[in-house]
PDB file of C-alpha atoms in Angstrom:
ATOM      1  CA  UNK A   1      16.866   3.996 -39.538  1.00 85.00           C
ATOM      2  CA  UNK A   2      18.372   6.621 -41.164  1.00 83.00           C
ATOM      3  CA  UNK A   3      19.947   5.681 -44.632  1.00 94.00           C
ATOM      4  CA  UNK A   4      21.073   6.190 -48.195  1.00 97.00           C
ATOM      5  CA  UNK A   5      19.580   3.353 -49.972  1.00 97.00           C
ATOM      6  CA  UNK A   6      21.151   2.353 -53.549  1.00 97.00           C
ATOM      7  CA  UNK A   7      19.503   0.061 -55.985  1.00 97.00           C
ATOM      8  CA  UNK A   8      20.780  -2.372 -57.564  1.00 97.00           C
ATOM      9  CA  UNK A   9      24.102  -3.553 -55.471  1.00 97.00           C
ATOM     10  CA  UNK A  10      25.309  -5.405 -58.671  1.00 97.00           C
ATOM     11  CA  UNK A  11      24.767  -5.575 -62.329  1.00 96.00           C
ATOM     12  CA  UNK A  12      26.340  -7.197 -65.101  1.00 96.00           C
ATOM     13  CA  UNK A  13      25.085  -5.310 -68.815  1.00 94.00           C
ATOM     14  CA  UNK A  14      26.340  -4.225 -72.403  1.00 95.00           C
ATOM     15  CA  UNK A  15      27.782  -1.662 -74.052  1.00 96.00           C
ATOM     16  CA  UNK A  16      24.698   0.465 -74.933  1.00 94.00           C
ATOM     17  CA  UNK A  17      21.918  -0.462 -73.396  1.00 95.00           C
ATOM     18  CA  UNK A  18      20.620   1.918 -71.031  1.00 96.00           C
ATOM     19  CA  UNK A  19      20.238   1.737 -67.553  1.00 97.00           C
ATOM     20  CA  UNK A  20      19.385   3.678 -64.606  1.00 97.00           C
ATOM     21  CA  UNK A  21      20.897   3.151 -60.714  1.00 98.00           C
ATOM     22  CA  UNK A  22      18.197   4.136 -58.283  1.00 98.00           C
ATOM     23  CA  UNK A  23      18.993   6.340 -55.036  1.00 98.00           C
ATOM     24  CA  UNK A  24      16.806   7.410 -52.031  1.00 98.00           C
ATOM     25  CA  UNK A  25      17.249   9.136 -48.534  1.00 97.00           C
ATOM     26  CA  UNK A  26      15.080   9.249 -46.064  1.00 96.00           C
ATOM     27  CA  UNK A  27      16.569  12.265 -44.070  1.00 96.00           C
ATOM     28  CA  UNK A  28      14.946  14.668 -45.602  1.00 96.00           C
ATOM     29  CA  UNK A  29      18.250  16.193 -47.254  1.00 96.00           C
ATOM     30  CA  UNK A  30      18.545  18.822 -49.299  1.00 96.00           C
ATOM     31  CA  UNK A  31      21.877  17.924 -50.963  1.00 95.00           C
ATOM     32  CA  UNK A  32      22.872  14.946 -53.078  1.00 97.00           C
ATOM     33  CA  UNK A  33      25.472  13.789 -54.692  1.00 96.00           C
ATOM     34  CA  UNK A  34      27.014  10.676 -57.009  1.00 98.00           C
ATOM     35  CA  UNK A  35      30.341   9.387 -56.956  1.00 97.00           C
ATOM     36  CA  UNK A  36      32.613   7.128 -58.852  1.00 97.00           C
ATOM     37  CA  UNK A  37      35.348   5.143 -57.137  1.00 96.00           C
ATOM     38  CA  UNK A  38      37.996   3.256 -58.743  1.00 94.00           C
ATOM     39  CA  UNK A  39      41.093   1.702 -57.571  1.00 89.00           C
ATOM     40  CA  UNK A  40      44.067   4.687 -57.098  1.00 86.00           C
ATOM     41  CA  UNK A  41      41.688   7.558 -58.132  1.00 88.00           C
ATOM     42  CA  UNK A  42      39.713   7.938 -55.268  1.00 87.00           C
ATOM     43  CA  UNK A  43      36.285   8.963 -55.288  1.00 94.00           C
ATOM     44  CA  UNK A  44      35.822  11.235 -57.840  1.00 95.00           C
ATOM     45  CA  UNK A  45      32.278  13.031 -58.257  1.00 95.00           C
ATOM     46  CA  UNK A  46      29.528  12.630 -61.106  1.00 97.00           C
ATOM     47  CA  UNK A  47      26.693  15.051 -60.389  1.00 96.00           C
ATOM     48  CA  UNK A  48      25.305  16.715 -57.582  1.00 95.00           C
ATOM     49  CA  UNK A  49      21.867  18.314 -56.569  1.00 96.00           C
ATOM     50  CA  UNK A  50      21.526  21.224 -54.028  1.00 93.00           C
ATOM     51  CA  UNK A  51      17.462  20.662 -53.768  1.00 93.00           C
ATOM     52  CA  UNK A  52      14.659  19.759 -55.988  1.00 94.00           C
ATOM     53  CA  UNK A  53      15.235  20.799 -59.696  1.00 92.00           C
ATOM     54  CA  UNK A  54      18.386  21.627 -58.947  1.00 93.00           C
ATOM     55  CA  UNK A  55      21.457  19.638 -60.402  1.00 96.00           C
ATOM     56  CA  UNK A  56      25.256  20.694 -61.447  1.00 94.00           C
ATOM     57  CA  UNK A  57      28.358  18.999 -62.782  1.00 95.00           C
ATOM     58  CA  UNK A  58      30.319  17.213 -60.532  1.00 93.00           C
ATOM     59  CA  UNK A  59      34.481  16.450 -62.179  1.00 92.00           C
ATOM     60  CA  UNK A  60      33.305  13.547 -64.517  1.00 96.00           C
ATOM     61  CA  UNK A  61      29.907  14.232 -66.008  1.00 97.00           C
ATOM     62  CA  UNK A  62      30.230  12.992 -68.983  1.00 97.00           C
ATOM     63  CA  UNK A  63      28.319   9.651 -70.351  1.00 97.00           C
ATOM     64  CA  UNK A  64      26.207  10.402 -67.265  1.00 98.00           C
ATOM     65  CA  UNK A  65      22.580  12.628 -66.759  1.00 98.00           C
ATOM     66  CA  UNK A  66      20.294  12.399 -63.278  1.00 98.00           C
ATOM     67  CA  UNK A  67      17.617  14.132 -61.995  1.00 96.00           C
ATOM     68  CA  UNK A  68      15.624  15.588 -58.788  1.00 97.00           C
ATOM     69  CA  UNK A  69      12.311  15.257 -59.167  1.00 97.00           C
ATOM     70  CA  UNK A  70      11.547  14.643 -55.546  1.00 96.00           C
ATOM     71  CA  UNK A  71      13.958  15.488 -52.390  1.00 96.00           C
ATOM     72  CA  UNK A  72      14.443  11.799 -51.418  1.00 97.00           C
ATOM     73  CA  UNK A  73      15.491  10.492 -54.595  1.00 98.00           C
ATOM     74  CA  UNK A  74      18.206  11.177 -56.856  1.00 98.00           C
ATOM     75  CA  UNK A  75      18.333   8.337 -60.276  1.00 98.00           C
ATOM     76  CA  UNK A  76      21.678   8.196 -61.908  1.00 98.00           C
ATOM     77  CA  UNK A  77      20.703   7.624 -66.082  1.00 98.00           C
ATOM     78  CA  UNK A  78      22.934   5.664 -67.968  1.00 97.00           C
ATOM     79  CA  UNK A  79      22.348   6.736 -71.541  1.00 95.00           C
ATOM     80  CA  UNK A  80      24.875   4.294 -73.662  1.00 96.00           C
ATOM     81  CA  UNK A  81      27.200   2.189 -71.158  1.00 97.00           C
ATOM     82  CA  UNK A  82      30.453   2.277 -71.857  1.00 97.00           C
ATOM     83  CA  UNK A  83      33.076  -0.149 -70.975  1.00 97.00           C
ATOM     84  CA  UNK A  84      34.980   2.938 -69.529  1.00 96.00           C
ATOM     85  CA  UNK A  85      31.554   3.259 -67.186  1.00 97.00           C
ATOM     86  CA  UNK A  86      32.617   0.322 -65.155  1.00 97.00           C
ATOM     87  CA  UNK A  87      33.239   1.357 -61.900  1.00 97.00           C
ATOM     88  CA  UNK A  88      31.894   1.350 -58.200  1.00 97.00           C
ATOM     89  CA  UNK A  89      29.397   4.044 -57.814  1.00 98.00           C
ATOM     90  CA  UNK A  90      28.462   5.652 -54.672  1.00 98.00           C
ATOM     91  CA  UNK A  91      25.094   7.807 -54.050  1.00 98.00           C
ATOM     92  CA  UNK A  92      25.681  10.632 -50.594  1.00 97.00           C
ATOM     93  CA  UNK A  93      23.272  12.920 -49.306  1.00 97.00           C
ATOM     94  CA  UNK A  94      23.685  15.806 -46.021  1.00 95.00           C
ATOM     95  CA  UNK A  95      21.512  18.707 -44.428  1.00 94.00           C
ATOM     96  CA  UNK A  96      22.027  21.100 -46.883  1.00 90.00           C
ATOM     97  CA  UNK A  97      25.699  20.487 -48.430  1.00 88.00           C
ATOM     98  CA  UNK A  98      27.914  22.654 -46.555  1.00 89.00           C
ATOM     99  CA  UNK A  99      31.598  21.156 -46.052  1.00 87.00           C
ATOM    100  CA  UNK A 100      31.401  20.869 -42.268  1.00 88.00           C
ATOM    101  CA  UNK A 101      28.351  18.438 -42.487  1.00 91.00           C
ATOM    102  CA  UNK A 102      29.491  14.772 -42.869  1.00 91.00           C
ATOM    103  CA  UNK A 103      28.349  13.131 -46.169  1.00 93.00           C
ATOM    104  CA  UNK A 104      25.956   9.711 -45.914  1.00 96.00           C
ATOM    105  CA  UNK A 105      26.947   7.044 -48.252  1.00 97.00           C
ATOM    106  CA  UNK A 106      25.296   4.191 -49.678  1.00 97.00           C
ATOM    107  CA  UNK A 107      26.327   1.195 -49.468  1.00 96.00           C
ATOM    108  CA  UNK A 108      27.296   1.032 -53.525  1.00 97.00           C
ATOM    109  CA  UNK A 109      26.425  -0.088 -56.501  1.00 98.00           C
ATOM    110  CA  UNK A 110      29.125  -2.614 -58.548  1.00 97.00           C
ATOM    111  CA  UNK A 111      28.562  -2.051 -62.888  1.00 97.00           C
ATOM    112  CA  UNK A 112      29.956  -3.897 -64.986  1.00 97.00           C
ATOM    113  CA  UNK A 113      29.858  -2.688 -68.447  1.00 97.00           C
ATOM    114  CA  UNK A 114      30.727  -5.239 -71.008  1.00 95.00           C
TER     115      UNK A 114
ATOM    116  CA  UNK B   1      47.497  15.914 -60.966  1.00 61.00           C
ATOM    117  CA  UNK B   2      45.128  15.115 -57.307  1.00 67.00           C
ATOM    118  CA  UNK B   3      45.244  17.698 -54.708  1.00 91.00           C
ATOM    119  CA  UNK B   4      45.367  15.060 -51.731  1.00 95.00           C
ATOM    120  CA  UNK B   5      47.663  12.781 -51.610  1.00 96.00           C
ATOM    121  CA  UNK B   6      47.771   9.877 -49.079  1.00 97.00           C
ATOM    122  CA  UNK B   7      50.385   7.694 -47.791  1.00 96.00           C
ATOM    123  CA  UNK B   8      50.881   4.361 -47.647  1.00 97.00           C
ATOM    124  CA  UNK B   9      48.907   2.834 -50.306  1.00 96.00           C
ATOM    125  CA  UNK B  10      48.001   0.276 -48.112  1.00 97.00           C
ATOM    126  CA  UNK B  11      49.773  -1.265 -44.670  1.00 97.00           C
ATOM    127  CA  UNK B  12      49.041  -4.493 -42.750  1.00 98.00           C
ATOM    128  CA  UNK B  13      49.928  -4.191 -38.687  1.00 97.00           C
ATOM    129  CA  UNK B  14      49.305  -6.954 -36.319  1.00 97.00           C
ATOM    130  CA  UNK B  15      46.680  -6.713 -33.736  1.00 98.00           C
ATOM    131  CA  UNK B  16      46.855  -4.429 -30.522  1.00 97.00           C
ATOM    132  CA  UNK B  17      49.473  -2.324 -32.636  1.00 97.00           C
ATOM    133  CA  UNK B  18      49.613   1.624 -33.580  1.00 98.00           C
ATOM    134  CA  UNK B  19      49.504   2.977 -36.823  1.00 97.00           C
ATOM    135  CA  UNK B  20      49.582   6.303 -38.679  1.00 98.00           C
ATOM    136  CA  UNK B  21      48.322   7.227 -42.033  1.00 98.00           C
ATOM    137  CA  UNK B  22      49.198  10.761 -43.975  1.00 98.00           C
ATOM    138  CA  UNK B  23      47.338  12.978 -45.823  1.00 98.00           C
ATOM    139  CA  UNK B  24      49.125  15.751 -47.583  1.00 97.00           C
ATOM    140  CA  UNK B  25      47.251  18.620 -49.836  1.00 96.00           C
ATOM    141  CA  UNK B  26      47.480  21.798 -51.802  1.00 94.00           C
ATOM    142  CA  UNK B  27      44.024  22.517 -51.917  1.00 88.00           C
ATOM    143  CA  UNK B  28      43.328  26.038 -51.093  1.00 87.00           C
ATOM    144  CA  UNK B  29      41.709  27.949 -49.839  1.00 89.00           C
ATOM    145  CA  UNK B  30      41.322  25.520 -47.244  1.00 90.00           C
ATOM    146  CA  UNK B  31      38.315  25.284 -45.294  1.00 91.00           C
ATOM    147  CA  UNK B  32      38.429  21.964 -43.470  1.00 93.00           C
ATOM    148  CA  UNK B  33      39.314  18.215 -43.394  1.00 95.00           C
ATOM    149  CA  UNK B  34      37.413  15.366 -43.107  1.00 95.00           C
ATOM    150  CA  UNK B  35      38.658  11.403 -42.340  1.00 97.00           C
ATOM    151  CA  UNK B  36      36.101   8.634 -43.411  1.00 97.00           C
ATOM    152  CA  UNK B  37      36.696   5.182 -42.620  1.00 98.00           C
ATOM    153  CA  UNK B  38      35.217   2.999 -45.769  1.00 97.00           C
ATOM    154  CA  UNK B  39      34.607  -0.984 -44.601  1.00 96.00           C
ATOM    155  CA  UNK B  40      34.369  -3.130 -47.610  1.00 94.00           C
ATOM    156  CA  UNK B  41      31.624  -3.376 -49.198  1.00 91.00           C
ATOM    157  CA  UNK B  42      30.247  -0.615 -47.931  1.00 94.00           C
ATOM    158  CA  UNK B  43      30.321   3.252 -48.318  1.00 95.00           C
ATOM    159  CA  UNK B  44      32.218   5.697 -46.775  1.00 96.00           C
ATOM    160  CA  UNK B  45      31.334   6.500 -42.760  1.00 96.00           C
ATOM    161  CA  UNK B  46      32.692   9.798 -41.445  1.00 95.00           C
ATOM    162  CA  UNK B  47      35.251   9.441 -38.199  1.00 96.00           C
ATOM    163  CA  UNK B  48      36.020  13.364 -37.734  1.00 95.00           C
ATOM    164  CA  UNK B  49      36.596  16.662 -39.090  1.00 93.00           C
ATOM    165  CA  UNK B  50      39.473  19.276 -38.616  1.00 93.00           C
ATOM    166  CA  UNK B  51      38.576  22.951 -39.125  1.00 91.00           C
ATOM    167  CA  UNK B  52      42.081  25.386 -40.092  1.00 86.00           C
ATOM    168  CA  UNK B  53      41.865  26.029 -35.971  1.00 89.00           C
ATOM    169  CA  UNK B  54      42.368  22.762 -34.751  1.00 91.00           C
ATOM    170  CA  UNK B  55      45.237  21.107 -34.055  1.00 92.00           C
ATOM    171  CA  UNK B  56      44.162  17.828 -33.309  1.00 95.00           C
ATOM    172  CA  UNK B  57      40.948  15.339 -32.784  1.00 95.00           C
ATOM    173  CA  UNK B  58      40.343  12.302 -31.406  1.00 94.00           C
ATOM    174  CA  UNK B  59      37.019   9.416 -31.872  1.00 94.00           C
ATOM    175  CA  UNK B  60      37.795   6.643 -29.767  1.00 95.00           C
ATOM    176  CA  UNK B  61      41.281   5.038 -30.366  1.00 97.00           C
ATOM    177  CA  UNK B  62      41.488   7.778 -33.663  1.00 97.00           C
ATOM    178  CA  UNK B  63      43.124  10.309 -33.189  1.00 97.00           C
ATOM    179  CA  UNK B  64      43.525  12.967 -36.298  1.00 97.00           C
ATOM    180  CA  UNK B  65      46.039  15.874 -36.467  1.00 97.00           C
ATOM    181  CA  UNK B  66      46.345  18.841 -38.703  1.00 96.00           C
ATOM    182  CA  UNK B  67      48.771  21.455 -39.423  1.00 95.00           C
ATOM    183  CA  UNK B  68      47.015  23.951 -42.080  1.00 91.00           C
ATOM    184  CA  UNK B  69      50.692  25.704 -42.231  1.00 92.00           C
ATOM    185  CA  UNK B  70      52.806  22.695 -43.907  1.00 95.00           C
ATOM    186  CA  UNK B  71      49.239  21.647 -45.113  1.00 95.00           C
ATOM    187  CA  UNK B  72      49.233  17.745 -43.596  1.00 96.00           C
ATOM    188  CA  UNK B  73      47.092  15.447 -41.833  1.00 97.00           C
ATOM    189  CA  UNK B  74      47.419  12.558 -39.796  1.00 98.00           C
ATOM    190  CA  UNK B  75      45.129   9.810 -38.661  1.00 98.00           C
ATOM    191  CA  UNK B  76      46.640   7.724 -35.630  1.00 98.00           C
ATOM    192  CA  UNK B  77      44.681   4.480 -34.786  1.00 98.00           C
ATOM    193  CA  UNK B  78      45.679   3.039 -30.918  1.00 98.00           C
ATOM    194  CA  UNK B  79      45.846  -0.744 -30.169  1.00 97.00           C
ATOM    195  CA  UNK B  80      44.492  -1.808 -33.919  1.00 97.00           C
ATOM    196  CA  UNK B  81      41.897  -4.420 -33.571  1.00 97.00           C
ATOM    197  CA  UNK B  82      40.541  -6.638 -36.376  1.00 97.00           C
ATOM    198  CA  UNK B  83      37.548  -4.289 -36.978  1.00 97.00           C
ATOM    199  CA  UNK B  84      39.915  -1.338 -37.756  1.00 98.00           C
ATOM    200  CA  UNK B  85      40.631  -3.630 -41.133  1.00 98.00           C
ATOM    201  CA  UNK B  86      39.376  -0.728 -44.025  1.00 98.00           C
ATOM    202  CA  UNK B  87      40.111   2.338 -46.699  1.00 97.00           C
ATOM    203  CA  UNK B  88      40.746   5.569 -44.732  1.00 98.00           C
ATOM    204  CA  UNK B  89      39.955   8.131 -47.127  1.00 97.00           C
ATOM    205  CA  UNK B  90      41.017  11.964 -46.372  1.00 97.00           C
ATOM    206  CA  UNK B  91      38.680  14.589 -48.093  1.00 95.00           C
ATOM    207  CA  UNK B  92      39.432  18.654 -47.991  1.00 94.00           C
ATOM    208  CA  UNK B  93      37.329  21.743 -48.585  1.00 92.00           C
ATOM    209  CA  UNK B  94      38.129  24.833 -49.590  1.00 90.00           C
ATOM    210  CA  UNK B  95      35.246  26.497 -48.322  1.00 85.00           C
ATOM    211  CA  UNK B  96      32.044  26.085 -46.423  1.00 84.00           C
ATOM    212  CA  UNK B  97      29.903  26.302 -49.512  1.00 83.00           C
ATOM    213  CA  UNK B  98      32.116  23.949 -51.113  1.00 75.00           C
ATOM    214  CA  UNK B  99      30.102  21.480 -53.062  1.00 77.00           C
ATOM    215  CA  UNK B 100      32.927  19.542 -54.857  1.00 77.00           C
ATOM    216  CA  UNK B 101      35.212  18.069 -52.582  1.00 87.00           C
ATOM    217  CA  UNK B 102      38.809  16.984 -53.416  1.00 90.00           C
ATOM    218  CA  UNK B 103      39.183  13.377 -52.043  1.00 93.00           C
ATOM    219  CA  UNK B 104      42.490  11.363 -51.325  1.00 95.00           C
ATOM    220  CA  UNK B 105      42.827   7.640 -52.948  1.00 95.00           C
ATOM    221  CA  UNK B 106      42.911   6.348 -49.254  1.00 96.00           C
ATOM    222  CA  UNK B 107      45.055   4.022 -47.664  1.00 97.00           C
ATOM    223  CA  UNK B 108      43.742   0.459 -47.058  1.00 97.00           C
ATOM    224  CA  UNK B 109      44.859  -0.847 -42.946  1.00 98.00           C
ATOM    225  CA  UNK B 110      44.751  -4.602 -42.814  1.00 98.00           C
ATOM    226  CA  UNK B 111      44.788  -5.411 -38.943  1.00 98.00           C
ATOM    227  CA  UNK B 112      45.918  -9.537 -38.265  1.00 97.00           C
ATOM    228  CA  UNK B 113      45.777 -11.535 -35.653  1.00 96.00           C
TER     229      UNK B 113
END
């Protein structure tokens, strides 16, 4: 089955200690992205990654770093949680990133940054 | 300030009833327009996409519209059922190559029995 898979769903941590949300396609995509969604704002976007190696600034980089080592995996790195970090975070990959190709989400992963 | 905007917030409608949600934006150029339905707990799922050409689009019992001139969306769902409960989330483009997207805050539907 074709899927986004995000790891973990939940987690509960503290200010500071690092921590790193896993994410993996098996589609063979060339283009992934990382999102943050909270309540009125909308998804708003982290990083993204046109291929292997490749990685740019999405609108709120900041506090966050990933990388592309491999196509089907895209880690989202944590450095020093903030409480401002808590948020719903989604992981999306497609063909090759053009607009007119629909984006495939994860199913989320909840942090809690205490 | 966000370059989509989306209207209501959130609306509950009864069962077997019609709805329509709004997406207004000033994003431009514009390239196209996307509608993803987001069940909770889960991510985003995309129900269709509007190029500046098209004037309307229907999935099933949703039915999208577009007029690029006063720059507005609609998303019209036919004889709601429970399962159409969910965030509908309205995302634009500016361009083909367009890697960051400019998303709407969505609109949550609560269908009820």
């Amino acid at each position: 089955e074709a899927q986004v898979t995000q790891n973990p769903r939940y987690l509960i941590t503290v200010t500071g200690k690092k921590l790193t949300v896993t994410c993996s396609q098996n589609m063979n995509h060339e283009y992934m992205s990382w999102y943050r969604q909270d309540p009125g704002l909308g998804l708003r976007q982290i990083y993204y990654s046109m291929n292997v190696e490749v990685t740019d600034k999405g609108d709120v980089p900041e506090g966050y770093k990933v990388s592309r080592k491999e196509k089907r995996n895209f880690p989202l790195i944590l450095e020093s949680p903030s409480p401002n970090q808590t948020s719903l975070y989604f992981c999306a990959s497609s063909p090759t990133g053009q607009s007119n190709q629909p984006q495939h989400f994860g199913d989320g992963t909840r942090l809690s940054i205490l | 300030k966000n370059q989509v905007e989306q209207s209501p917030q959130s609306l509950i409608i009864l069962e077997g009833k019609n709805c329509t949600l709004q997406c207004n934006y000033t994003v431009s150029p514009f390239s196209n327009l996307r509608w993803y339905k987001q069940d909770t707990g889960r991510g985003p799922v995309s129900l269709t996409i509007m190029t500046f050409s098209e004037n309307t689009k229907s999935n099933g019992r949703y039915t999208a519209t577009l007029d690029a001139d006063t720059k507005q969306s609609s998303l019209h769902i036919t004889a709601s059922q429970l399962s159409d409960s969910a965030s509908y989330i309205c995302v634009v483009s500016r361009t083909l190559n367009d890697y960051k997207l400019s998303f709407g805050a969505g609109t949550t539907v609560t269908v009820r029995a």
